Tab-separated table of C-alpha atoms in Angstrom:
chain	number	residue	atom	x	y	z
A	1	LYS	CA	134.767	212.381	-47.120
A	2	ALA	CA	132.395	214.715	-48.059
A	3	GLY	CA	131.874	217.327	-44.770
A	4	VAL	CA	128.123	218.545	-43.496
A	5	THR	CA	125.758	219.978	-45.597
A	6	GLN	CA	122.795	221.317	-45.077
A	7	THR	CA	119.480	221.864	-46.794
A	8	PRO	CA	117.968	224.427	-47.796
A	9	ARG	CA	120.922	227.428	-47.867
A	10	TYR	CA	118.848	230.039	-48.067
A	11	LEU	CA	114.723	230.174	-47.133
A	12	ILE	CA	112.373	233.276	-46.654
A	13	LYS	CA	108.800	232.532	-44.479
A	14	THR	CA	106.809	234.823	-43.152
A	15	ARG	CA	105.645	235.314	-39.352
A	16	GLY	CA	102.726	231.776	-37.922
A	17	GLN	CA	104.857	229.995	-40.830
A	18	GLN	CA	107.474	226.608	-39.664
A	19	VAL	CA	110.608	225.913	-41.281
A	20	THR	CA	111.901	222.420	-41.230
A	21	LEU	CA	116.435	222.560	-42.062
A	22	SER	CA	118.074	219.739	-42.191
A	23	CYS	CA	121.681	218.624	-42.024
A	24	SER	CA	123.138	215.378	-43.132
A	25	PRO	CA	126.864	214.872	-41.764
A	26	ILE	CA	129.889	214.410	-42.074
A	27	SER	CA	129.661	209.339	-42.706
A	28	GLY	CA	130.657	207.841	-39.351
A	29	HIS	CA	129.425	211.193	-37.515
A	30	ARG	CA	126.908	209.260	-35.136
A	31	SER	CA	126.696	212.961	-33.133
A	32	VAL	CA	125.110	215.509	-34.898
A	33	SER	CA	124.253	219.278	-33.299
A	34	TRP	CA	122.282	222.137	-33.937
A	35	TYR	CA	123.632	225.857	-33.127
A	36	GLN	CA	121.532	229.638	-33.679
A	37	GLN	CA	123.584	232.894	-34.261
A	38	THR	CA	122.206	236.542	-34.851
A	39	PRO	CA	124.323	238.913	-34.566
A	40	GLY	CA	123.108	240.081	-30.615
A	41	GLN	CA	123.013	236.553	-29.149
A	42	GLY	CA	126.179	234.999	-30.813
A	43	LEU	CA	126.581	231.484	-31.444
A	44	GLN	CA	123.847	229.100	-29.069
A	45	PHE	CA	122.889	226.100	-28.800
A	46	LEU	CA	120.075	224.359	-29.744
A	47	PHE	CA	120.213	220.866	-29.412
A	48	GLU	CA	122.043	218.117	-29.728
A	49	TYR	CA	121.733	214.254	-30.922
A	50	PHE	CA	123.367	211.003	-30.876
A	51	SER	CA	122.130	208.126	-31.889
A	52	GLU	CA	118.816	209.202	-32.747
A	53	THR	CA	118.790	210.378	-29.135
A	54	GLN	CA	118.518	213.555	-27.627
A	55	ARG	CA	121.270	214.251	-25.024
A	56	ASN	CA	121.315	218.197	-24.709
A	57	LYS	CA	118.951	220.674	-24.922
A	58	GLY	CA	119.530	224.900	-24.582
A	59	ASN	CA	117.977	227.656	-24.357
A	60	PHE	CA	115.197	227.758	-26.729
A	61	PRO	CA	111.129	227.362	-26.735
A	62	GLY	CA	109.363	224.248	-27.166
A	63	ARG	CA	109.583	225.858	-30.883
A	64	PHE	CA	112.284	224.377	-31.500
A	65	SER	CA	112.303	220.971	-31.790
A	66	GLY	CA	114.852	218.417	-33.859
A	67	ARG	CA	115.552	214.916	-34.477
A	68	GLN	CA	117.690	213.076	-35.975
A	69	PHE	CA	117.463	208.749	-38.040
A	70	SER	CA	119.244	206.025	-37.853
A	71	ASN	CA	120.928	207.590	-40.871
A	72	SER	CA	122.715	210.186	-38.149
A	73	ARG	CA	121.091	212.775	-40.989
A	74	SER	CA	119.139	215.335	-38.666
A	75	GLU	CA	116.556	218.040	-38.477
A	76	MET	CA	115.515	220.536	-37.407
A	77	ASN	CA	112.322	222.570	-36.987
A	78	VAL	CA	110.614	225.733	-36.039
A	79	SER	CA	106.737	226.431	-35.612
A	80	THR	CA	105.299	229.351	-35.192
A	81	LEU	CA	108.201	231.395	-36.813
A	82	GLU	CA	108.790	234.661	-34.580
A	83	LEU	CA	110.776	237.742	-36.657
A	84	GLY	CA	113.600	237.769	-33.669
A	85	ASP	CA	113.778	233.455	-35.611
A	86	SER	CA	116.054	235.419	-38.499
A	87	ALA	CA	119.093	233.733	-37.813
A	88	LEU	CA	121.922	231.909	-39.119
A	89	TYR	CA	121.783	227.714	-38.334
A	90	LEU	CA	124.135	226.212	-38.420
A	91	CYS	CA	124.456	222.232	-38.316
A	92	ALA	CA	127.324	220.663	-37.035
A	93	SER	CA	128.559	216.860	-36.592
A	94	SER	CA	130.967	215.206	-34.049
A	95	PRO	CA	132.682	211.514	-33.836
A	96	SER	CA	132.030	211.333	-30.679
A	97	ARG	CA	132.730	208.067	-29.735
A	98	THR	CA	133.119	209.028	-26.626
A	99	PHE	CA	128.694	209.060	-25.183
A	100	ASN	CA	129.163	211.687	-23.063
A	101	ARG	CA	131.829	213.499	-24.307
A	102	LEU	CA	131.731	216.163	-26.893
A	103	GLU	CA	134.835	216.232	-29.384
A	104	THR	CA	135.430	218.231	-32.681
A	105	GLN	CA	132.615	220.125	-33.679
A	106	TYR	CA	133.072	220.061	-38.467
A	107	PHE	CA	130.133	222.718	-39.144
A	108	GLY	CA	128.712	222.500	-42.647
A	109	PRO	CA	127.963	226.574	-44.062
A	110	GLY	CA	124.048	226.955	-42.774
A	111	THR	CA	120.745	227.859	-43.505
A	112	ARG	CA	120.191	231.719	-43.385
A	113	LEU	CA	116.510	232.051	-42.667
A	114	LEU	CA	114.603	235.101	-43.301
A	115	VAL	CA	111.335	236.217	-41.139
A	116	LEU	CA	109.687	238.880	-42.804
B	1	SER	CA	124.624	232.998	-21.641
B	2	GLN	CA	127.737	232.187	-22.844
B	3	GLN	CA	130.603	230.323	-20.975
B	4	GLY	CA	133.519	232.344	-23.087
B	5	GLU	CA	134.296	235.431	-22.704
B	6	GLU	CA	136.208	236.958	-25.576
B	7	ASP	CA	138.410	239.793	-25.851
B	8	PRO	CA	139.459	242.399	-27.225
B	9	GLN	CA	136.159	241.590	-29.453
B	10	ALA	CA	137.433	243.354	-32.304
B	11	LEU	CA	141.236	243.526	-33.164
B	12	SER	CA	142.965	245.671	-36.418
B	13	ILE	CA	146.253	244.772	-38.083
B	14	GLN	CA	148.807	244.699	-40.642
B	15	GLU	CA	149.619	241.810	-42.275
B	16	GLY	CA	152.740	239.606	-40.801
B	17	GLU	CA	152.117	241.328	-37.531
B	18	ASN	CA	150.671	239.157	-34.695
B	19	ALA	CA	147.970	238.652	-33.914
B	20	THR	CA	146.622	237.301	-29.944
B	21	MET	CA	143.178	236.520	-28.337
B	22	ASN	CA	142.423	235.676	-24.746
B	23	CYS	CA	139.142	233.316	-24.402
B	24	SER	CA	137.879	233.099	-19.806
B	25	TYR	CA	135.308	230.642	-18.758
B	26	LYS	CA	133.719	230.258	-15.092
B	27	THR	CA	133.447	226.069	-15.317
B	28	SER	CA	135.755	223.328	-15.212
B	29	ILE	CA	136.309	221.866	-18.342
B	30	ASN	CA	137.489	218.865	-20.807
B	31	ASN	CA	138.483	220.730	-24.041
B	32	LEU	CA	138.967	224.068	-25.326
B	33	GLN	CA	138.926	224.534	-28.783
B	34	TRP	CA	138.835	226.985	-30.971
B	35	TYR	CA	137.428	227.775	-34.285
B	36	ARG	CA	137.121	230.665	-37.203
B	37	GLN	CA	134.269	231.606	-39.212
B	38	ASN	CA	134.551	233.795	-42.259
B	39	SER	CA	132.007	236.370	-43.215
B	40	GLY	CA	128.837	234.598	-42.008
B	41	ARG	CA	129.658	231.446	-42.797
B	42	GLY	CA	130.134	227.471	-41.147
B	43	LEU	CA	132.336	227.775	-38.361
B	44	VAL	CA	136.223	225.835	-39.102
B	45	HIS	CA	137.853	223.702	-36.127
B	46	LEU	CA	141.567	224.823	-35.604
B	47	ILE	CA	142.664	223.525	-32.396
B	48	LEU	CA	141.535	221.465	-30.083
B	49	ILE	CA	143.309	221.879	-26.480
B	50	ARG	CA	142.563	219.665	-23.576
B	51	SER	CA	142.405	220.538	-19.735
B	52	ASN	CA	145.162	218.751	-18.935
B	53	GLU	CA	147.094	220.458	-21.951
B	54	ARG	CA	149.096	223.999	-21.911
B	55	GLU	CA	149.763	224.589	-24.908
B	56	LYS	CA	149.303	223.603	-28.895
B	57	HIS	CA	151.124	223.877	-31.185
B	58	SER	CA	148.873	224.316	-35.077
B	59	GLY	CA	151.267	226.039	-38.366
B	60	ARG	CA	151.156	229.429	-37.654
B	61	LEU	CA	148.389	229.214	-34.743
B	62	ARG	CA	149.480	229.297	-30.876
B	63	VAL	CA	146.773	228.038	-28.448
B	64	THR	CA	147.993	227.784	-24.569
B	65	LEU	CA	145.425	227.436	-21.943
B	66	ASP	CA	145.350	227.758	-18.225
B	67	THR	CA	142.954	226.391	-16.659
B	68	SER	CA	143.519	227.897	-12.800
B	69	LYS	CA	142.973	231.148	-14.504
B	70	LYS	CA	139.935	229.709	-16.810
B	71	SER	CA	141.119	231.310	-19.383
B	72	SER	CA	142.717	230.400	-22.859
B	73	SER	CA	145.018	232.449	-25.827
B	74	LEU	CA	145.054	232.083	-29.422
B	75	LEU	CA	148.158	233.856	-30.742
B	76	ILE	CA	148.311	234.466	-34.491
B	77	THR	CA	151.909	234.543	-36.096
B	78	ALA	CA	152.366	236.696	-39.502
B	79	SER	CA	148.960	236.900	-40.019
B	80	ARG	CA	148.186	237.103	-43.983
B	81	ALA	CA	145.080	239.225	-45.288
B	82	ALA	CA	143.499	235.813	-45.878
B	83	ASP	CA	143.371	235.859	-41.590
B	84	THR	CA	140.512	238.139	-41.882
B	85	ALA	CA	137.452	236.360	-39.408
B	86	SER	CA	135.984	235.635	-36.609
B	87	TYR	CA	137.808	233.706	-34.163
B	88	PHE	CA	135.851	231.987	-31.557
B	89	CYS	CA	136.261	229.530	-28.366
B	90	ALA	CA	134.491	226.871	-27.388
B	91	THR	CA	134.081	224.749	-23.899
B	92	ALA	CA	133.418	221.591	-23.585
B	93	PRO	CA	132.288	220.594	-20.031
B	94	ALA	CA	133.878	218.045	-17.934
B	95	ALA	CA	130.871	216.044	-18.104
B	96	GLY	CA	127.831	216.243	-20.717
B	97	ASN	CA	128.338	217.067	-24.527
B	98	LYS	CA	127.378	220.885	-24.815
B	99	LEU	CA	129.973	222.878	-26.975
B	100	THR	CA	129.317	226.899	-25.341
B	101	PHE	CA	130.767	229.607	-27.643
B	102	GLY	CA	132.886	232.560	-26.161
B	103	GLY	CA	130.766	236.324	-28.090
B	104	GLY	CA	134.831	235.739	-30.684
B	105	THR	CA	137.220	237.888	-31.828
B	106	ARG	CA	136.736	239.989	-35.141
B	107	VAL	CA	139.758	240.117	-36.699
B	108	LEU	CA	141.203	242.220	-39.247
B	109	VAL	CA	144.724	242.443	-41.669
B	110	LYS	CA	145.405	244.903	-43.938
B	111	PRO	CA	147.278	244.491	-46.596
């Protein structure tokens, strides 16, 4: 099976702009999670979707949003970008056959976002 | 805030030596997972240990879990230069679906 793919791989934006990142999970995986990784804060959970429903959300401002489509592909959007949003954004998919249980995560290569 | 705290933050060893890193967590878990990350790339899943398991092996990896102490350890035996990476523990809660990562241990294996 193909792995998790993320597009774009690199992105440069300026403050105040918005950005949309895309993630295609492994075929058959219904759970998609997003994480932000920065040198200062480490890996932080953004949100998780299962069958188009957001099941859980991390402690990020409302500028961070996401969605999942019927084919399990997911997008995350960050509006009104700030310098501190510069990070590696990682997407992960999971078989997660049980609705309320999180199993092994399979990560994509990430999108590196630089906000100038 | 991070559920898992890892110790040490960094580790430097010679090829062939063993590397041990520890992870402590605070709340009840369903499972604990270890991941490896090479230099700012995606994470690779190494091993998952469930809360009712005490030890698990996978190749040169050995993971232990002590739920009474809320801690886990990852042992890499006979390390290789290719093991140079950051290693993260992540906890999946007893209920719910939020995976929480520790701060990671940076391992350098010198040839």
